Amino acid sequence: MVSGRKGSVLARPYLTHQTERKPLNTYAASRSITLLAKPRPQDTLPPSPAKEEERMTKVLYERDGRIARITLNRPEVMNAIDDELPHLLAAAVARADADPAVHVMVLSGNGPAFCAGYDLTYYAEGNGNGQATQDMPWDPIQDYAFMWKNTQAFMSLFRALKPVICKVHGFAVAGGSDIALCCDLVFMEDTAQIGYMPARVWGCPTTAMWVYRLGPEKAKRMLFTGDKITGAEAEQMGLILKSTPADQLDKAVEDMAHRMASVPVNQLAMQKLVINQAIEQTGLMNTQRLATIFDGITRHSPEGLNFKTRAEAVGWKQAVHERDSGTYDWTLDRPINPRG
């Protein structure tokens, strides 16, 4: 049995050999977004073999009998999302979907968390292919073009013919929650946390899966506050299928995966297509397009620009703490005065 949790045996890497990584104390528990930009001279050069190997080990793939195991593998940054991870994930999903021997996919994360969202440090340090916030006046279509690609990469989990089980430990927050909620079934540790904190400022969940899983009132409860909830709370709310103690998570996922894997692929595909159609006919894609446009607006609104300026002044970690704790007024650009 292969698990994505820390200390477990890793799946073999997607299309290449795995390289061992030394964990770093890197903050990535929030998210940022990169944009399309003109290529720099170094971007036009073919990647070195070392860079290519590093890229291809960000998502691991293994077929274990009738089960395809896909593992997010950036443990040093809690599997935070960079330019490449969404598209490598989609490629792994397509590989499993095309393999007639695969009946079910299991998605997990290596290291201390499933996924901590977009890698804020990666984009903040200028290593991405653009800026999270453009200089004014900003181009909303430039922003939309990049983020829509990522949204569709995450939705490959939803649109795959074969069912996908997501196993969450540690955190599935911000963009990481987008990935988890695009899967068909979600299992979490009781104490793991899920939420979309950038709903407070500088973000809108582009997949919009919160409302389709929770209904309007509970989705509003989550996105009006940006709160994180535990796996136990997520099960009680109806956001996920099942929450278990940490030492029972692997078994719960394996039992379900093997039970589903005993069903013919065509039967699984037909049930998934029928159920997904009921969701899609409500206007899912239109909702996601609006959410993706709004996501860009949140980073270029007065409050979004104030958040960016504050983060540059005091550091991303402090700015995110102020955002999530509700101690900063992003409209007035100052700490909140309890008296008004």
Tab-separated table of C-alpha atoms in Angstrom:
chain	number	residue	atom	x	y	z
A	1	MET	CA	0.000	0.000	0.000
A	2	VAL	CA	1.291	3.428	-0.917
A	3	SER	CA	0.418	6.459	1.165
A	4	GLY	CA	1.033	10.140	0.570
A	5	ARG	CA	1.614	10.805	4.244
A	6	LYS	CA	4.937	11.669	5.819
A	7	GLY	CA	7.204	8.739	6.401
A	8	SER	CA	5.395	6.436	3.999
A	9	VAL	CA	6.648	4.703	0.895
A	10	LEU	CA	6.442	7.083	-2.074
A	11	ALA	CA	4.931	6.249	-5.403
A	12	ARG	CA	7.348	6.274	-8.261
A	13	PRO	CA	7.554	9.636	-10.036
A	14	TYR	CA	5.475	10.501	-13.061
A	15	LEU	CA	7.699	9.823	-16.117
A	16	THR	CA	11.019	10.034	-14.278
A	17	HIS	CA	12.992	9.005	-11.221
A	18	GLN	CA	12.244	10.336	-7.764
A	19	THR	CA	14.757	12.622	-6.104
A	20	GLU	CA	14.926	12.862	-2.344
A	21	ARG	CA	14.241	16.341	-0.956
A	22	LYS	CA	15.306	17.810	2.339
A	23	PRO	CA	12.288	19.482	4.031
A	24	LEU	CA	12.606	23.232	4.448
A	25	ASN	CA	10.819	25.513	6.852
A	26	THR	CA	8.991	27.415	4.100
A	27	TYR	CA	5.771	29.276	4.627
A	28	ALA	CA	3.171	28.464	2.018
A	29	ALA	CA	-0.141	28.343	3.869
A	30	SER	CA	-1.768	30.937	1.663
A	31	ARG	CA	-1.977	31.509	-2.047
A	32	SER	CA	-0.931	33.759	-4.858
A	33	ILE	CA	-1.510	33.728	-8.581
A	34	THR	CA	0.873	34.197	-11.460
A	35	LEU	CA	-0.023	35.808	-14.762
A	36	LEU	CA	0.950	35.473	-18.386
A	37	ALA	CA	3.990	37.566	-19.208
A	38	LYS	CA	6.492	37.981	-22.000
A	39	PRO	CA	9.124	35.238	-21.735
A	40	ARG	CA	12.458	36.204	-20.307
A	41	PRO	CA	15.558	35.183	-22.303
A	42	GLN	CA	16.306	32.350	-19.895
A	43	ASP	CA	12.728	31.060	-20.301
A	44	THR	CA	13.308	30.344	-24.001
A	45	LEU	CA	16.187	27.964	-23.309
A	46	PRO	CA	15.475	24.230	-22.908
A	47	PRO	CA	15.508	23.148	-19.247
A	48	SER	CA	18.592	21.459	-17.911
A	49	PRO	CA	18.282	17.723	-17.146
A	50	ALA	CA	18.330	18.490	-13.404
A	51	LYS	CA	15.547	21.068	-13.760
A	52	GLU	CA	13.479	18.723	-15.908
A	53	GLU	CA	13.856	15.913	-13.370
A	54	GLU	CA	12.819	18.246	-10.553
A	55	ARG	CA	9.782	19.354	-12.548
A	56	MET	CA	8.616	15.838	-13.289
A	57	THR	CA	8.880	14.686	-9.667
A	58	LYS	CA	6.390	17.286	-8.438
A	59	VAL	CA	3.573	14.819	-9.112
A	60	LEU	CA	4.171	11.100	-8.614
A	61	TYR	CA	2.268	8.335	-10.395
A	62	GLU	CA	1.933	4.606	-9.728
A	63	ARG	CA	-0.529	1.958	-10.851
A	64	ASP	CA	-1.254	-0.536	-8.092
A	65	GLY	CA	-3.486	-3.184	-9.628
A	66	ARG	CA	-6.771	-1.454	-10.456
A	67	ILE	CA	-5.873	1.680	-8.493
A	68	ALA	CA	-3.840	4.620	-9.838
A	69	ARG	CA	-2.062	6.498	-7.055
A	70	ILE	CA	-1.299	10.164	-7.736
A	71	THR	CA	0.776	12.028	-5.160
A	72	LEU	CA	1.530	15.747	-4.915
A	73	ASN	CA	5.257	15.838	-4.161
A	74	ARG	CA	6.552	19.225	-3.030
A	75	PRO	CA	6.765	18.318	0.665
A	76	GLU	CA	9.302	21.050	1.473
A	77	VAL	CA	6.562	23.651	0.813
A	78	MET	CA	3.562	21.568	1.938
A	79	ASN	CA	2.822	20.697	-1.723
A	80	ALA	CA	2.152	24.334	-2.541
A	81	ILE	CA	1.061	25.098	-6.099
A	82	ASP	CA	3.557	26.567	-8.565
A	83	ASP	CA	3.392	27.126	-12.337
A	84	GLU	CA	3.839	23.444	-13.184
A	85	LEU	CA	2.013	21.422	-10.548
A	86	PRO	CA	-1.554	21.916	-11.909
A	87	HIS	CA	-0.584	20.745	-15.381
A	88	LEU	CA	1.465	17.799	-14.137
A	89	LEU	CA	-1.541	16.808	-12.024
A	90	ALA	CA	-3.831	16.978	-15.054
A	91	ALA	CA	-1.361	14.884	-17.070
A	92	ALA	CA	-1.312	12.203	-14.364
A	93	VAL	CA	-5.128	12.156	-14.276
A	94	ALA	CA	-5.228	11.785	-18.071
A	95	ARG	CA	-2.727	8.915	-17.870
A	96	ALA	CA	-4.896	7.046	-15.370
A	97	ASP	CA	-8.060	7.755	-17.336
A	98	ALA	CA	-6.483	6.347	-20.506
A	99	ASP	CA	-5.250	3.136	-18.842
A	100	PRO	CA	-7.897	0.392	-19.231
A	101	ALA	CA	-6.472	-1.423	-16.210
A	102	VAL	CA	-7.230	1.496	-13.870
A	103	HIS	CA	-10.658	1.631	-12.234
A	104	VAL	CA	-10.116	4.226	-9.483
A	105	MET	CA	-7.638	7.022	-8.691
A	106	VAL	CA	-6.427	7.964	-5.211
A	107	LEU	CA	-4.967	11.460	-4.837
A	108	SER	CA	-2.839	12.333	-1.811
A	109	GLY	CA	0.007	14.604	-0.750
A	110	ASN	CA	3.506	13.727	0.400
A	111	GLY	CA	4.912	15.309	3.570
A	112	PRO	CA	3.122	17.184	6.372
A	113	ALA	CA	0.061	18.323	4.366
A	114	PHE	CA	-2.099	17.519	1.364
A	115	CYS	CA	-1.736	21.013	-0.147
A	116	ALA	CA	-1.240	24.441	1.434
A	117	GLY	CA	-2.490	26.413	-1.572
A	118	TYR	CA	-0.555	28.566	-4.000
A	119	ASP	CA	3.124	28.967	-3.169
A	120	LEU	CA	3.192	32.578	-2.025
A	121	THR	CA	6.939	32.567	-1.528
A	122	TYR	CA	7.498	31.202	-5.041
A	123	TYR	CA	5.556	34.013	-6.678
A	124	ALA	CA	6.563	36.731	-4.232
A	125	GLU	CA	10.239	36.122	-4.953
A	126	GLY	CA	9.700	36.536	-8.689
A	127	ASN	CA	10.388	32.933	-9.653
A	128	GLY	CA	7.047	32.487	-11.408
A	129	ASN	CA	6.334	33.675	-14.923
A	130	GLY	CA	4.577	36.856	-13.869
A	131	GLN	CA	3.302	39.007	-11.030
A	132	ALA	CA	0.382	38.190	-8.760
A	133	THR	CA	-0.749	41.802	-8.995
A	134	GLN	CA	-0.159	43.757	-12.195
A	135	ASP	CA	0.876	47.369	-12.433
A	136	MET	CA	-2.076	49.655	-13.031
A	137	PRO	CA	-3.954	49.763	-15.300
A	138	TRP	CA	-4.210	45.986	-15.134
A	139	ASP	CA	-5.310	43.646	-17.921
A	140	PRO	CA	-8.080	41.342	-16.590
A	141	ILE	CA	-7.903	39.000	-19.576
A	142	GLN	CA	-4.176	38.465	-19.066
A	143	ASP	CA	-4.978	37.459	-15.493
A	144	TYR	CA	-7.965	35.324	-16.487
A	145	ALA	CA	-6.061	33.427	-19.179
A	146	PHE	CA	-3.553	32.015	-16.725
A	147	MET	CA	-5.928	31.249	-13.874
A	148	TRP	CA	-8.509	29.608	-16.145
A	149	LYS	CA	-5.848	27.122	-17.251
A	150	ASN	CA	-5.208	26.184	-13.632
A	151	THR	CA	-8.919	25.909	-12.890
A	152	GLN	CA	-9.359	23.517	-15.802
A	153	ALA	CA	-6.348	21.494	-14.650
A	154	PHE	CA	-7.976	21.055	-11.226
A	155	MET	CA	-11.281	20.192	-12.896
A	156	SER	CA	-9.604	17.306	-14.719
A	157	LEU	CA	-10.279	15.411	-11.488
A	158	PHE	CA	-13.995	16.141	-11.793
A	159	ARG	CA	-14.206	15.488	-15.537
A	160	ALA	CA	-12.176	12.269	-15.612
A	161	LEU	CA	-14.344	9.287	-16.521
A	162	LYS	CA	-13.017	7.322	-13.562
A	163	PRO	CA	-13.710	8.191	-9.928
A	164	VAL	CA	-11.110	10.033	-7.835
A	165	ILE	CA	-10.770	9.668	-4.061
A	166	CYS	CA	-8.888	12.444	-2.271
A	167	LYS	CA	-7.034	11.702	0.975
A	168	VAL	CA	-6.407	14.823	3.064
A	169	HIS	CA	-4.040	15.098	6.002
A	170	GLY	CA	-2.602	18.241	7.542
A	171	PHE	CA	-4.074	21.001	5.396
A	172	ALA	CA	-6.146	21.431	2.240
A	173	VAL	CA	-6.424	25.204	2.228
A	174	ALA	CA	-6.849	28.020	-0.290
A	175	GLY	CA	-5.951	26.591	-3.736
A	176	GLY	CA	-5.398	23.224	-2.049
A	177	SER	CA	-9.082	23.125	-1.145
A	178	ASP	CA	-9.904	23.737	-4.827
A	179	ILE	CA	-7.965	20.583	-5.724
A	180	ALA	CA	-9.530	18.453	-2.994
A	181	LEU	CA	-13.109	19.556	-3.680
A	182	CYS	CA	-12.818	18.759	-7.403
A	183	CYS	CA	-12.411	15.089	-6.483
A	184	ASP	CA	-15.406	12.760	-6.297
A	185	LEU	CA	-14.958	11.597	-2.706
A	186	VAL	CA	-12.923	13.290	0.034
A	187	PHE	CA	-11.604	11.592	3.176
A	188	MET	CA	-9.872	13.675	5.872
A	189	GLU	CA	-8.109	13.217	9.163
A	190	ASP	CA	-10.271	14.412	12.032
A	191	THR	CA	-7.789	17.167	12.885
A	192	ALA	CA	-6.805	18.141	9.328
A	193	GLN	CA	-7.987	21.590	8.242
A	194	ILE	CA	-9.763	22.804	5.122
A	195	GLY	CA	-10.798	26.319	4.177
A	196	TYR	CA	-10.401	29.204	1.758
A	197	MET	CA	-8.828	32.017	3.778
A	198	PRO	CA	-8.212	34.357	0.783
A	199	ALA	CA	-11.994	34.877	0.646
A	200	ARG	CA	-11.272	37.538	3.302
A	201	VAL	CA	-9.140	39.538	0.878
A	202	TRP	CA	-7.116	38.763	-2.287
A	203	GLY	CA	-8.977	35.716	-3.522
A	204	CYS	CA	-12.120	33.991	-4.824
A	205	PRO	CA	-12.236	30.172	-5.228
A	206	THR	CA	-12.178	29.714	-8.979
A	207	THR	CA	-13.604	26.178	-9.043
A	208	ALA	CA	-16.648	27.347	-7.000
A	209	MET	CA	-17.050	23.824	-5.640
A	210	TRP	CA	-17.987	25.058	-2.152
A	211	VAL	CA	-21.539	25.923	-3.203
A	212	TYR	CA	-22.021	22.680	-5.134
A	213	ARG	CA	-20.965	20.601	-2.131
A	214	LEU	CA	-22.549	22.634	0.665
A	215	GLY	CA	-25.472	24.532	-0.824
A	216	PRO	CA	-25.753	28.325	-0.700
A	217	GLU	CA	-26.116	29.035	3.022
A	218	LYS	CA	-23.237	26.902	4.286
A	219	ALA	CA	-21.022	27.982	1.382
A	220	LYS	CA	-21.681	31.594	2.362
A	221	ARG	CA	-20.849	30.782	5.975
A	222	MET	CA	-17.420	29.537	4.859
A	223	LEU	CA	-16.626	32.209	2.256
A	224	PHE	CA	-17.966	35.208	4.208
A	225	THR	CA	-15.446	34.393	6.972
A	226	GLY	CA	-12.575	32.549	5.285
A	227	ASP	CA	-12.538	30.214	8.283
A	228	LYS	CA	-10.758	26.873	8.358
A	229	ILE	CA	-12.624	23.875	9.739
A	230	THR	CA	-11.437	20.444	10.815
A	231	GLY	CA	-12.101	17.198	9.024
A	232	ALA	CA	-14.629	16.250	11.697
A	233	GLU	CA	-16.463	19.561	11.182
A	234	ALA	CA	-16.284	19.193	7.395
A	235	GLU	CA	-17.974	15.784	7.567
A	236	GLN	CA	-20.672	17.107	9.891
A	237	MET	CA	-21.287	20.039	7.533
A	238	GLY	CA	-21.503	17.732	4.501
A	239	LEU	CA	-18.456	19.166	2.738
A	240	ILE	CA	-16.643	15.801	2.626
A	241	LEU	CA	-17.627	12.154	2.730
A	242	LYS	CA	-15.767	10.948	5.804
A	243	SER	CA	-13.405	12.040	8.576
A	244	THR	CA	-11.349	9.537	10.576
A	245	PRO	CA	-8.631	9.517	13.222
A	246	ALA	CA	-5.198	9.906	11.655
A	247	ASP	CA	-4.246	6.270	12.193
A	248	GLN	CA	-7.391	5.073	10.391
A	249	LEU	CA	-7.278	7.347	7.337
A	250	ASP	CA	-5.239	5.059	5.095
A	251	LYS	CA	-7.464	2.055	5.822
A	252	ALA	CA	-10.664	3.999	5.221
A	253	VAL	CA	-9.411	5.196	1.833
A	254	GLU	CA	-8.066	1.790	0.847
A	255	ASP	CA	-11.294	0.012	1.788
A	256	MET	CA	-13.321	2.400	-0.352
A	257	ALA	CA	-10.872	2.315	-3.264
A	258	HIS	CA	-10.802	-1.486	-3.387
A	259	ARG	CA	-14.573	-1.700	-3.070
A	260	MET	CA	-15.028	0.681	-6.006
A	261	ALA	CA	-12.279	-1.045	-8.009
A	262	SER	CA	-14.370	-4.232	-8.076
A	263	VAL	CA	-16.934	-2.460	-10.288
A	264	PRO	CA	-16.446	-2.486	-14.108
A	265	VAL	CA	-14.931	0.713	-15.484
A	266	ASN	CA	-17.901	1.371	-17.752
A	267	GLN	CA	-20.323	1.169	-14.821
A	268	LEU	CA	-18.226	3.588	-12.775
A	269	ALA	CA	-17.972	6.000	-15.697
A	270	MET	CA	-21.713	5.987	-16.383
A	271	GLN	CA	-22.626	6.698	-12.752
A	272	LYS	CA	-20.089	9.537	-12.583
A	273	LEU	CA	-21.242	11.086	-15.869
A	274	VAL	CA	-24.897	11.055	-14.820
A	275	ILE	CA	-24.215	12.632	-11.425
A	276	ASN	CA	-21.820	15.223	-12.854
A	277	GLN	CA	-24.355	16.137	-15.526
A	278	ALA	CA	-26.831	17.068	-12.812
A	279	ILE	CA	-24.242	19.539	-11.498
A	280	GLU	CA	-23.054	20.824	-14.867
A	281	GLN	CA	-26.561	21.598	-16.134
A	282	THR	CA	-26.953	24.162	-13.329
A	283	GLY	CA	-24.305	26.322	-15.014
A	284	LEU	CA	-21.104	25.140	-13.346
A	285	MET	CA	-18.777	26.446	-16.072
A	286	ASN	CA	-20.397	29.878	-16.133
A	287	THR	CA	-20.053	30.088	-12.353
A	288	GLN	CA	-16.385	29.149	-12.603
A	289	ARG	CA	-15.746	31.744	-15.301
A	290	LEU	CA	-17.270	34.449	-13.103
A	291	ALA	CA	-15.274	33.240	-10.081
A	292	THR	CA	-12.046	33.275	-12.092
A	293	ILE	CA	-12.664	36.845	-13.268
A	294	PHE	CA	-13.536	37.901	-9.709
A	295	ASP	CA	-10.375	36.218	-8.421
A	296	GLY	CA	-8.333	38.606	-10.570
A	297	ILE	CA	-10.395	41.575	-9.402
A	298	THR	CA	-9.761	40.709	-5.737
A	299	ARG	CA	-6.025	41.186	-6.305
A	300	HIS	CA	-6.489	44.538	-8.062
A	301	SER	CA	-9.221	46.111	-5.924
A	302	PRO	CA	-8.223	48.897	-3.480
A	303	GLU	CA	-8.222	46.322	-0.680
A	304	GLY	CA	-6.218	43.864	-2.754
A	305	LEU	CA	-3.614	46.494	-3.542
A	306	ASN	CA	-3.458	47.453	0.137
A	307	PHE	CA	-2.893	43.792	1.034
A	308	LYS	CA	-0.054	43.557	-1.476
A	309	THR	CA	1.563	46.759	-0.175
A	310	ARG	CA	1.199	45.577	3.424
A	311	ALA	CA	2.729	42.203	2.574
A	312	GLU	CA	5.706	43.911	0.961
A	313	ALA	CA	6.153	46.110	4.023
A	314	VAL	CA	5.843	43.543	6.825
A	315	GLY	CA	6.257	40.226	4.983
A	316	TRP	CA	3.725	37.762	3.611
A	317	LYS	CA	3.465	35.783	6.826
A	318	GLN	CA	2.505	38.806	8.926
A	319	ALA	CA	0.062	40.130	6.322
A	320	VAL	CA	-1.663	36.754	6.033
A	321	HIS	CA	-1.872	36.516	9.839
A	322	GLU	CA	-3.522	39.946	9.972
A	323	ARG	CA	-5.916	38.937	7.209
A	324	ASP	CA	-6.935	35.623	8.719
A	325	SER	CA	-7.196	36.903	12.296
A	326	GLY	CA	-9.308	39.888	11.232
A	327	THR	CA	-7.078	42.487	12.870
A	328	TYR	CA	-6.467	44.719	9.832
A	329	ASP	CA	-8.845	47.017	7.950
A	330	TRP	CA	-7.933	46.569	4.290
A	331	THR	CA	-10.254	49.340	3.118
A	332	LEU	CA	-8.774	51.990	5.431
A	333	ASP	CA	-5.318	50.352	5.256
A	334	ARG	CA	-4.683	50.336	8.993
A	335	PRO	CA	-5.151	48.011	11.976
A	336	ILE	CA	-8.801	47.662	12.937
A	337	ASN	CA	-9.994	50.106	15.579
A	338	PRO	CA	-12.337	48.171	17.882
A	339	ARG	CA	-14.377	51.357	18.349
A	340	GLY	CA	-15.002	51.785	14.651
